[in-house]
Short mmCIF file of C-alpha atoms and ligand atoms in Angstrom, two decimals:
data_model
loop_
_atom_site.label_atom_id
_atom_site.label_comp_id
_atom_site.label_asym_id
_atom_site.label_seq_id
_atom_site.Cartn_x
_atom_site.Cartn_y
_atom_site.Cartn_z
CA UNK J 631 4.82 15.95 18.10
CA UNK J 632 2.92 15.28 21.34
CA UNK J 633 3.21 12.24 23.70
CA UNK J 634 -0.19 12.81 25.08
CA UNK J 635 -2.80 10.35 23.92
CA UNK J 636 -5.94 12.30 23.38
CA UNK J 637 -8.79 10.18 22.01
CA UNK J 638 -10.13 11.60 18.70
CA UNK J 639 -13.04 10.63 16.85
CA UNK J 640 -12.95 11.89 13.19
CA UNK J 641 -16.34 11.74 11.54
CA UNK J 642 -16.09 11.26 7.69
CA UNK J 643 -13.48 9.28 5.62
CA UNK J 644 -13.07 11.67 2.63
CA UNK J 645 -10.03 13.58 1.72
CA UNK J 646 -10.20 15.77 4.78
CA UNK J 647 -10.83 13.14 7.28
CA UNK J 648 -8.35 10.73 6.10
CA UNK J 649 -5.77 13.39 6.15
CA UNK J 650 -6.55 14.50 9.53
CA UNK J 651 -6.53 10.78 10.56
CA UNK J 652 -2.97 10.43 9.33
CA UNK J 653 -1.71 13.76 10.88
CA UNK J 654 -3.05 12.86 14.34
CA UNK J 655 -2.06 9.30 14.24
CA UNK J 656 1.44 10.14 13.58
CA UNK J 657 1.42 12.41 16.42
CA UNK J 658 0.60 9.66 18.65
CA UNK J 659 -3.07 10.37 19.37
CA UNK J 660 -5.61 7.64 19.58
CA UNK J 661 -7.68 8.12 16.36
CA UNK J 662 -10.82 6.36 15.10
CA UNK J 663 -12.06 7.64 11.69
CA UNK J 664 -15.91 6.91 11.24
CA UNK J 665 -17.33 6.74 7.63
CA UNK J 666 -20.90 6.30 6.76
CA UNK J 667 -20.24 4.19 3.46
CA UNK J 668 -19.74 0.61 3.65
CA UNK J 669 -16.87 0.97 1.31
CA UNK J 670 -14.49 3.74 0.98
CA UNK J 671 -14.70 5.32 -2.74
CA UNK J 672 -14.60 8.47 -4.44
CA UNK J 673 -16.34 9.74 -7.64
CA UNK J 674 -14.83 9.04 -10.95
CA UNK J 675 -13.30 12.54 -11.61
CA UNK J 676 -10.05 14.40 -11.27
CA UNK J 677 -8.60 16.75 -8.69
CA UNK J 678 -6.05 19.50 -8.76
CA UNK J 679 -3.64 19.47 -5.87
CA UNK J 680 -1.86 22.79 -5.44
CA UNK J 681 1.66 22.97 -3.72
CA UNK J 682 0.01 24.39 -0.65
CA UNK J 683 -1.51 20.90 -0.07
CA UNK J 684 1.03 18.67 -1.82
CA UNK J 685 3.53 19.99 0.66
CA UNK J 686 1.53 18.70 3.55
CA UNK J 687 1.03 15.34 1.66
CA UNK J 688 4.83 15.18 1.15
CA UNK J 689 5.50 15.85 5.01
CA UNK J 690 3.24 12.92 5.60
CA UNK J 691 5.75 10.76 3.55
CA UNK J 692 3.26 10.33 0.76
CA UNK J 693 5.52 11.64 -2.21
CA UNK J 694 6.39 8.13 -3.21
CA UNK J 695 3.11 6.75 -3.69
CA UNK J 696 1.80 10.01 -5.11
CA UNK J 697 4.59 9.76 -7.77
CA UNK J 698 3.04 6.64 -9.11
CA UNK J 699 -0.48 7.96 -9.90
CA UNK J 700 -0.25 11.68 -9.96
CA UNK J 701 0.58 13.75 -13.04
CA UNK J 702 2.75 17.03 -12.78
CA UNK J 703 1.41 19.31 -15.56
CA UNK J 704 4.19 21.37 -17.09
CA UNK J 705 1.87 24.46 -17.64
CA UNK J 706 -1.42 26.17 -16.68
CA UNK J 707 -3.18 27.97 -19.59
CA UNK J 708 -6.35 30.05 -19.70
CA UNK J 709 -7.82 30.10 -23.07
CA UNK J 710 -10.66 31.93 -25.02
CA UNK J 711 -13.69 29.88 -25.49
CA UNK J 712 -14.17 30.16 -29.22
CA UNK J 713 -10.68 30.92 -30.75
CA UNK J 714 -8.55 28.93 -28.25
CA UNK J 715 -6.44 32.07 -27.84
CA UNK J 716 -4.27 31.88 -24.83
CA UNK J 717 -5.24 34.50 -22.48
CA UNK J 718 -2.65 33.51 -19.80
CA UNK J 719 0.15 30.97 -19.66
CA UNK J 720 1.77 30.03 -16.43
CA UNK J 721 4.61 27.78 -15.78
CA UNK J 722 3.79 24.40 -14.24
CA UNK J 723 6.34 21.86 -12.88
CA UNK J 724 9.06 21.91 -12.40
CA UNK J 725 8.97 25.59 -11.89
CA UNK J 726 6.33 25.46 -9.32
CA UNK J 727 8.27 22.79 -7.37
CA UNK J 728 11.37 25.07 -7.43
CA UNK J 729 9.27 28.10 -6.36
CA UNK J 730 7.23 26.53 -3.56
CA UNK J 731 9.20 23.28 -2.67
CA UNK J 732 6.26 21.01 -3.71
CA UNK J 733 4.56 20.10 -7.03
CA UNK J 734 1.30 21.08 -8.55
CA UNK J 735 -0.46 17.65 -8.98
CA UNK J 736 -3.57 16.62 -11.11
CA UNK J 737 -4.81 13.13 -10.21
CA UNK J 738 -7.83 10.85 -10.17
CA UNK J 739 -9.81 11.48 -6.96
CA UNK J 740 -9.86 7.66 -6.32
CA UNK J 741 -5.99 7.59 -6.47
CA UNK J 742 -5.43 10.47 -3.99
CA UNK J 743 -8.27 8.73 -1.77
CA UNK J 744 -6.45 5.46 -1.89
CA UNK J 745 -3.04 7.04 -1.10
CA UNK J 746 -4.53 8.55 2.05
CA UNK J 747 -6.35 5.36 2.99
CA UNK J 748 -3.31 3.36 2.75
CA UNK J 749 -1.71 5.50 5.71
CA UNK J 750 -4.59 4.79 7.96
CA UNK J 751 -4.51 1.38 9.70
CA UNK J 752 -7.67 -0.85 9.42
CA UNK J 753 -8.07 -0.78 13.23
CA UNK J 754 -8.44 3.07 12.90
CA UNK J 755 -11.18 2.99 10.53
CA UNK J 756 -14.99 2.09 11.06
CA UNK J 757 -16.90 1.73 7.80
CA UNK J 758 -20.78 1.83 7.62
CA UNK J 759 -20.81 3.98 10.78
CA UNK J 760 -23.05 6.95 10.16
CA UNK J 761 -22.96 9.73 12.82
CA UNK J 762 -26.29 11.13 13.76
CA UNK J 763 -25.10 13.45 16.44
CA UNK J 764 -22.93 14.39 19.47
CA UNK J 765 -23.60 14.71 23.09
CA UNK J 766 -21.35 17.17 24.97
CA UNK J 767 -19.99 16.16 28.29
CA UNK J 768 -17.63 18.10 30.70
CA UNK J 769 -15.04 15.29 30.48
CA UNK J 770 -15.64 13.75 27.15
CA UNK J 771 -18.01 13.97 24.00
CA UNK J 772 -20.00 11.04 22.77
CA UNK J 773 -20.43 10.53 19.09
CA UNK J 774 -23.88 8.71 18.45
CA UNK J 775 -24.52 6.33 15.49
CA UNK J 776 -27.43 5.43 13.25
CA UNK J 777 -27.15 1.83 14.51
CA UNK J 778 -27.63 2.96 18.15
CA UNK J 779 -23.91 2.57 19.08
CA UNK J 780 -21.82 5.27 20.70
CA UNK J 781 -18.26 6.29 20.85
CA UNK J 782 -16.67 8.39 23.71
CA UNK J 783 -13.68 10.70 22.78
CA UNK J 784 -11.89 13.76 24.11
CA UNK J 785 -12.41 15.32 20.66
CA UNK J 786 -14.81 14.83 17.82
CA UNK J 787 -13.81 16.28 14.44
CA UNK J 788 -16.59 16.72 11.97
CA UNK J 789 -15.15 16.00 8.51
CA UNK J 790 -18.37 14.91 7.15
CA UNK J 791 -18.61 17.17 4.12
CA UNK J 792 -20.98 19.98 2.83
CA UNK J 793 -24.00 18.07 4.32
CA UNK J 794 -22.23 17.72 7.67
CA UNK J 795 -24.35 16.31 10.56
CA UNK J 796 -21.86 17.69 13.02
CA UNK J 797 -22.14 21.19 11.58
CA UNK J 798 -25.94 20.89 12.39
CA UNK J 799 -25.22 20.94 16.03
CA UNK J 800 -23.37 24.15 15.62
CA UNK J 801 -25.15 26.33 12.93
CA UNK J 802 -28.68 26.63 11.66
CA UNK J 803 -27.76 26.97 8.03
CA UNK J 804 -28.08 24.76 4.76
CA UNK J 805 -26.04 24.42 1.61
CA UNK J 806 -26.70 27.22 -1.10
CA UNK J 807 -27.20 26.15 -4.66
CA UNK J 808 -24.85 28.33 -6.87
CA UNK J 809 -27.06 28.14 -9.98
CA UNK J 810 -24.41 26.03 -11.63
CA UNK J 811 -23.91 22.47 -12.38
CA UNK J 812 -20.70 20.69 -13.20
CA UNK J 813 -20.47 18.11 -15.82
CA UNK J 814 -17.51 15.79 -15.51
CA UNK J 815 -16.21 13.17 -17.75
CA UNK J 816 -12.89 10.93 -18.14
CA UNK J 817 -11.63 10.14 -21.48
CA UNK J 818 -8.83 7.74 -22.42
CA UNK J 819 -5.91 10.02 -23.32
CA UNK J 820 -5.03 7.73 -26.20
CA UNK J 821 -8.35 9.06 -27.88
CA UNK J 822 -7.20 12.73 -27.82
CA UNK J 823 -3.39 12.33 -27.60
CA UNK J 824 -2.75 15.92 -29.00
CA UNK J 825 -4.70 17.21 -25.91
CA UNK J 826 -3.31 15.13 -23.19
CA UNK J 827 0.41 15.69 -23.83
CA UNK J 828 2.42 17.48 -22.69
CA UNK J 829 0.42 17.45 -19.52
CA UNK J 830 -1.26 20.86 -19.03
CA UNK J 831 -4.00 22.25 -17.06
CA UNK J 832 -6.22 24.12 -19.51
CA UNK J 833 -9.05 26.35 -18.38
CA UNK J 834 -11.40 27.78 -21.04
CA UNK J 835 -13.43 31.00 -20.29
CA UNK J 836 -16.60 31.92 -22.02
CA UNK J 837 -19.92 33.49 -21.68
CA UNK J 838 -21.89 31.84 -19.13
CA UNK J 839 -19.81 28.52 -19.05
CA UNK J 840 -16.16 27.67 -18.19
CA UNK J 841 -14.39 24.38 -18.70
CA UNK J 842 -11.21 22.87 -17.60
CA UNK J 843 -9.22 19.69 -18.39
CA UNK J 844 -6.05 18.02 -17.36
CA UNK J 845 -4.59 14.54 -17.40
CA UNK J 846 -4.98 12.10 -14.50
CA UNK J 847 -4.10 8.52 -13.65
CA UNK J 848 -0.53 8.89 -14.59
CA UNK J 849 -1.49 10.53 -17.82
CA UNK J 850 -3.63 7.65 -19.13
CA UNK J 851 -7.04 9.60 -18.71
CA UNK J 852 -8.01 13.27 -19.43
CA UNK J 853 -10.40 14.70 -16.92
CA UNK J 854 -12.78 17.28 -18.28
CA UNK J 855 -15.15 19.34 -16.25
CA UNK J 856 -17.49 22.10 -17.44
CA UNK J 857 -19.49 24.55 -15.17
CA UNK J 858 -22.76 25.74 -16.49
CA UNK J 859 -25.91 27.40 -15.42
CA UNK J 860 -28.66 25.17 -14.25
CA UNK J 861 -32.13 25.29 -12.72
CA UNK J 862 -32.21 24.60 -8.97
CA UNK J 863 -32.20 20.75 -8.54
CA UNK J 864 -34.77 18.78 -6.74
CA UNK J 865 -34.11 18.83 -3.00
CA UNK J 866 -32.42 15.38 -2.78
CA UNK J 867 -30.56 15.75 -6.18
CA UNK J 868 -26.89 15.21 -5.68
CA UNK J 869 -24.39 13.53 -7.95
CA UNK J 870 -26.04 11.57 -10.93
CA UNK J 871 -25.37 10.40 -14.48
CA UNK J 872 -25.78 13.20 -17.09
CA UNK J 873 -26.49 13.09 -20.82
CA UNK J 874 -23.71 13.53 -23.27
CA UNK J 875 -26.11 15.25 -25.81
CA UNK J 876 -26.90 17.84 -23.12
CA UNK J 877 -23.30 18.55 -22.43
CA UNK J 878 -22.69 18.85 -26.12
CA UNK J 879 -25.43 21.15 -26.59
CA UNK J 880 -23.97 23.32 -24.01
CA UNK J 881 -20.64 23.50 -26.14
CA UNK J 882 -22.36 25.08 -29.08
CA UNK J 883 -19.86 27.61 -30.61
CA UNK J 884 -17.05 26.55 -28.42
CA UNK J 885 -13.60 25.41 -29.71
CA UNK J 886 -13.41 22.11 -31.51
CA UNK J 887 -10.92 20.73 -28.89
CA UNK J 888 -13.66 20.82 -26.20
CA UNK J 889 -16.02 18.80 -28.85
CA UNK J 890 -13.33 16.32 -29.39
CA UNK J 891 -13.03 15.56 -25.85
CA UNK J 892 -16.85 15.39 -25.30
CA UNK J 893 -17.31 13.07 -28.39
CA UNK J 894 -14.65 10.89 -27.01
CA UNK J 895 -16.35 10.60 -23.57
CA UNK J 896 -18.47 7.52 -22.71
CA UNK J 897 -20.62 8.64 -19.80
CA UNK J 898 -20.95 11.95 -17.98
CA UNK J 899 -21.58 12.81 -14.28
CA UNK J 900 -23.55 15.80 -13.29
CA UNK J 901 -23.23 17.37 -9.79
CA UNK J 902 -25.12 20.61 -8.81
CA UNK J 903 -22.71 22.88 -7.12
CA UNK J 904 -23.38 24.31 -3.61
CA UNK J 905 -21.32 26.06 -0.95
CA UNK J 906 -22.34 27.45 2.31
CA UNK J 907 -21.77 30.85 4.12
CA UNK J 908 -18.63 31.12 6.21
CA UNK J 909 -19.52 30.41 10.02
CA UNK J 910 -19.00 32.75 12.82
CA UNK J 911 -18.00 29.77 14.98
CA UNK J 912 -16.94 26.37 13.82
CA UNK J 913 -16.64 24.46 16.99
CA UNK J 914 -17.84 24.11 20.53
CA UNK J 915 -16.29 22.55 23.49
CA UNK J 916 -14.72 19.30 22.41
CA UNK J 917 -16.17 19.45 18.91
CA UNK J 918 -14.86 21.12 15.89
CA UNK J 919 -15.25 21.02 12.03
CA UNK J 920 -12.91 20.51 9.14
CA UNK J 921 -12.71 20.58 5.29
CA UNK J 922 -16.22 20.93 3.56
CA UNK J 923 -18.05 20.44 6.79
CA UNK J 924 -16.42 23.83 8.01
CA UNK J 925 -15.86 25.91 4.74
CA UNK J 926 -17.28 24.27 1.65
CA UNK J 927 -16.45 26.30 -1.48
CA UNK J 928 -17.37 26.27 -5.15
CA UNK J 929 -14.60 24.53 -7.11
CA UNK J 930 -13.53 27.62 -9.12
CA UNK J 931 -10.23 28.06 -7.23
CA UNK J 932 -9.61 24.22 -6.96
CA UNK J 933 -8.88 24.73 -3.36
CA UNK J 934 -11.73 23.00 -1.32
CA UNK J 935 -9.57 19.65 -0.65
CA UNK J 936 -6.39 21.71 -0.51
CA UNK J 937 -8.10 23.63 2.34
CA UNK J 938 -9.26 20.50 4.07
CA UNK J 939 -5.66 19.13 3.87
CA UNK J 940 -4.15 22.49 5.32
CA UNK J 941 -6.81 22.30 8.06
CA UNK J 942 -5.75 18.69 9.00
CA UNK J 943 -2.07 19.91 9.39
CA UNK J 944 -3.04 23.00 11.46
CA UNK J 945 -5.11 20.93 13.74
CA UNK J 946 -2.37 18.57 14.33
CA UNK J 947 -0.07 21.49 15.43
CA UNK J 948 -2.82 22.92 17.66
CA UNK J 949 -3.30 19.59 19.54
CA UNK J 950 0.57 19.02 19.86
CA UNK J 951 1.54 18.55 23.45
CA UNK J 952 -2.10 19.33 24.73
CA UNK J 953 -3.56 17.23 27.57
CA UNK J 954 -7.09 15.62 27.06
CA UNK J 955 -8.47 18.30 29.60
CA UNK J 956 -7.01 21.17 27.40
CA UNK J 957 -8.36 20.26 24.05
CA UNK J 958 -11.26 22.79 24.00
CA UNK J 959 -8.66 25.76 23.92
CA UNK J 960 -6.52 23.99 21.34
CA UNK J 961 -9.55 23.54 19.01
CA UNK J 962 -10.46 27.13 19.27
CA UNK J 963 -6.99 28.17 18.34
CA UNK J 964 -7.22 25.96 15.35
CA UNK J 965 -10.55 27.60 14.27
CA UNK J 966 -9.13 31.01 14.80
CA UNK J 967 -6.03 29.99 12.65
CA UNK J 968 -8.05 28.90 9.68
CA UNK J 969 -11.09 31.10 9.71
CA UNK J 970 -9.87 33.84 7.65
CA UNK J 971 -7.98 32.10 4.94
CA UNK J 972 -10.78 29.64 4.31
CA UNK J 973 -13.44 32.39 4.20
CA UNK J 974 -11.37 34.19 1.82
CA UNK J 975 -11.10 31.32 -0.51
CA UNK J 976 -14.79 30.75 -0.30
CA UNK J 977 -15.33 34.34 -1.43
CA UNK J 978 -12.69 34.24 -4.11
CA UNK J 979 -14.24 31.01 -5.48
CA UNK J 980 -17.55 32.62 -5.96
CA UNK J 981 -15.89 35.62 -7.64
CA UNK J 982 -13.81 33.43 -9.92
CA UNK J 983 -17.06 31.85 -11.24
CA UNK J 984 -18.38 35.14 -12.21
CA UNK J 985 -15.00 36.28 -13.80
CA UNK J 986 -14.59 33.08 -15.74
CA UNK J 987 -18.18 33.26 -17.28
CA UNK J 988 -18.43 36.94 -18.29
CA UNK J 989 -20.17 37.69 -21.50
CA UNK J 990 -18.02 39.06 -24.23
CA UNK J 991 -17.79 42.71 -23.98
CA UNK J 992 -16.03 45.61 -22.14
CA UNK J 993 -15.63 43.68 -18.78
CA UNK J 994 -14.47 40.52 -20.45
CA UNK J 995 -11.78 42.58 -22.35
CA UNK J 996 -10.66 44.18 -19.06
CA UNK J 997 -10.50 40.79 -17.46
CA UNK J 998 -8.60 39.36 -20.37
CA UNK J 999 -6.03 42.40 -20.05
CA UNK J 1000 -5.41 41.58 -16.54
CA UNK J 1001 -5.11 37.77 -17.28
CA UNK J 1002 -2.32 38.51 -19.54
CA UNK J 1003 -0.34 40.03 -16.57
CA UNK J 1004 -0.57 36.86 -14.35
CA UNK J 1005 2.46 35.32 -13.28
CA UNK J 1006 3.23 32.49 -10.74
CA UNK J 1007 4.21 35.31 -8.43
CA UNK J 1008 0.52 36.28 -8.47
CA UNK J 1009 -0.29 32.98 -6.55
CA UNK J 1010 2.48 33.40 -3.78
CA UNK J 1011 -0.02 34.18 -1.35
CA UNK J 1012 -1.92 30.80 -1.96
CA UNK J 1013 0.71 28.31 -2.95
CA UNK J 1014 3.65 29.89 -0.84
CA UNK J 1015 1.52 29.64 2.45
CA UNK J 1016 3.20 26.90 4.20
CA UNK J 1017 0.96 25.41 6.98
CA UNK J 1018 3.81 23.42 8.38
CA UNK J 1019 5.42 26.58 9.65
CA UNK J 1020 3.04 29.57 9.15
CA UNK J 1021 2.34 31.44 12.42
CA UNK J 1022 -0.93 30.20 14.02
CA UNK J 1023 -1.79 33.86 14.88
CA UNK J 1024 -4.63 34.75 12.55
CA UNK J 1025 -3.73 38.54 12.27
CA UNK J 1026 -0.84 37.37 10.22
CA UNK J 1027 -2.79 35.29 7.76
CA UNK J 1028 -2.25 35.59 3.99
CA UNK J 1029 -4.28 38.14 1.79
CA UNK J 1030 -5.36 36.73 -1.41
CA UNK J 1031 -6.74 37.48 -4.98
CA UNK J 1032 -5.00 37.20 -8.19
CA UNK J 1033 -2.12 39.54 -8.13
CA UNK J 1034 -1.08 40.98 -11.37
CA UNK J 1035 2.01 42.73 -12.81
CA UNK J 1036 2.35 45.39 -15.48
CA UNK J 1037 5.97 45.82 -16.60
CA UNK J 1038 8.03 45.67 -13.50
CA UNK J 1039 5.21 46.99 -11.26
CA UNK J 1040 3.43 44.39 -9.14
CA UNK J 1041 0.10 45.43 -7.83
CA UNK J 1042 -0.47 44.82 -4.19
CA UNK J 1043 -4.13 44.82 -4.71
CA UNK J 1044 -6.00 41.78 -5.90
CA UNK J 1045 -7.79 41.48 -9.25
CA UNK J 1046 -10.54 44.11 -8.90
CA UNK J 1047 -13.90 42.54 -7.80
CA UNK J 1048 -16.10 44.85 -9.78
CA UNK J 1049 -14.68 44.14 -13.31
C1 FAD I 1329 -16.71 19.67 -9.40
C2 FAD I 1329 -15.72 19.72 -8.20
C3 FAD I 1329 -14.42 19.94 -8.47
C4 FAD I 1329 -13.35 20.07 -7.52
N1 FAD I 1329 -12.10 20.22 -7.74
C5 FAD I 1329 -11.23 20.37 -6.80
C6 FAD I 1329 -9.82 20.52 -7.02
O1 FAD I 1329 -9.44 20.51 -8.09
N2 FAD I 1329 -8.99 20.78 -5.91
C7 FAD I 1329 -9.44 20.85 -4.71
O2 FAD I 1329 -8.54 21.07 -3.90
N3 FAD I 1329 -10.69 20.70 -4.39
C8 FAD I 1329 -11.69 20.52 -5.42
N4 FAD I 1329 -13.03 20.28 -4.94
C9 FAD I 1329 -13.42 20.33 -3.76
C10 FAD I 1329 -13.19 18.95 -2.99
O3 FAD I 1329 -13.77 18.00 -3.68
C11 FAD I 1329 -13.80 19.05 -1.56
O4 FAD I 1329 -13.55 20.21 -1.01
C12 FAD I 1329 -13.27 18.00 -0.77
O5 FAD I 1329 -13.58 16.60 -1.31
C13 FAD I 1329 -13.72 18.10 0.72
O6 FAD I 1329 -13.28 17.04 1.24
P1 FAD I 1329 -13.98 16.68 2.80
O7 FAD I 1329 -13.19 15.36 3.29
O8 FAD I 1329 -13.98 17.86 3.54
O9 FAD I 1329 -15.48 16.23 2.54
P2 FAD I 1329 -16.05 14.96 1.66
O10 FAD I 1329 -14.96 14.70 0.41
O11 FAD I 1329 -17.50 15.49 1.18
O12 FAD I 1329 -16.01 13.71 2.57
C14 FAD I 1329 -16.93 13.62 3.55
C15 FAD I 1329 -16.90 12.21 4.01
O13 FAD I 1329 -17.86 12.13 5.12
C16 FAD I 1329 -18.70 11.00 5.02
N5 FAD I 1329 -19.85 11.40 5.71
C17 FAD I 1329 -20.98 12.37 5.49
N6 FAD I 1329 -21.84 12.38 6.48
C18 FAD I 1329 -21.40 11.38 7.41
C19 FAD I 1329 -21.96 11.10 8.70
N7 FAD I 1329 -22.88 11.52 9.14
N8 FAD I 1329 -21.00 10.08 9.41
C20 FAD I 1329 -20.11 9.43 8.93
N9 FAD I 1329 -19.61 9.74 7.68
C21 FAD I 1329 -20.23 10.81 6.96
C22 FAD I 1329 -18.98 10.99 3.51
O14 FAD I 1329 -19.45 9.72 3.12
C23 FAD I 1329 -17.59 11.26 3.04
O15 FAD I 1329 -16.74 10.06 2.86
C24 FAD I 1329 -13.87 20.09 -6.16
C25 FAD I 1329 -15.30 19.98 -5.84
C26 FAD I 1329 -16.26 19.76 -6.85
C27 FAD I 1329 -17.71 19.65 -6.59
#
């Protein structure tokens, strides 16, 4: 990549910010990543990393550390809430690796975070640095911090999550509450051995709720998450400890496997789910956004972090060979390259939430019929999209949706929206 040293300030040391820092450091830029927390940490929960993102992580040389902590599920199943009937069964690894050249991982978020952190030298990381705004200049941009300090850079990347301070300087919007709350637990796999092995991602669909579980931490823990309706939280409510009794009450009538997991859990975390509308512009001058700061999405396609990781690589490509005075054009090119795919996944994530939680009836039966037709091929547009080589021309972006197949006919249309 470039020999030009562009001074880059990455605001936020989450999955997106740390990936961007690694990509840009490897390209030879001068990078400093500013994180508001005094200590880098992630919530105790799992994450699925699709091959569109693991491909990037492998290109960063992280396959080896990931192999030590990540799980490679052998199948992805969608099941019915009460009987456990399998509505869709797709192969996982190694078929996914063969088809897409990269695996489907499930892992503990803290493990992914630690792997990403290890690739960023201490000198490039400032902890306890809360950015409060940016001041644009013709030749540089100044990031301002809560302690009164400032940092001059050629580029500022807002990777500061769904409540981004940097986004505030670009758009007058706010996070939208989805009406859903996620309840997340981690259970020692030894307490539910039959459900943890062989490693499988299982998504359970039912009226008004859906649930997912998969193994993490080398298979020693099972991550279980439910999404269920909830009243709008108090304004400042964010992640907090939940009550197991509430989660169990939400499982009334659901399959015994789900009760077994919840009964084996010690504590629960509750997280109200938010997203934000797609932005008309996600940058200005020498400032741009990345990951949840740019396009936060509901977790129902398991793609928020994956899109942040894709962003990071594309940003690196756009800044390749660019001199400090040419960065604004490179940032606009990056934003155009990413806008369509990210906005599409934001929309599809909302739609998945509705499809997953249909009440039993005609529309649910129609959905289940189509789910039976799902194949890995249905996800080529998502997992086969290779940001390391895809054209940066937005007109040639991927078109998404769950594609389905009946006999030998593959629909070119995504799963209908109006089911
Ligand atoms: C329940 C749930 C399940 C999910 N499951 C998946 C999944 O399976 N797969 C997937 O791909 N995605 C998943 N996601 C989405 C994923 O978690 C996010 O998209 C991803 O974490 C976004 O990363 P980020 O780095 O952009 O933002 P964040 O992870 O929010 O990181 C932002 C960082 O910026 C810091 N920060 C904030 N403000 C400032 C400031 N002013 N100054 C300095 N630092 C600041 C924060 O402390 C934080 O460290 C899920 C989300 C939820 C809620």
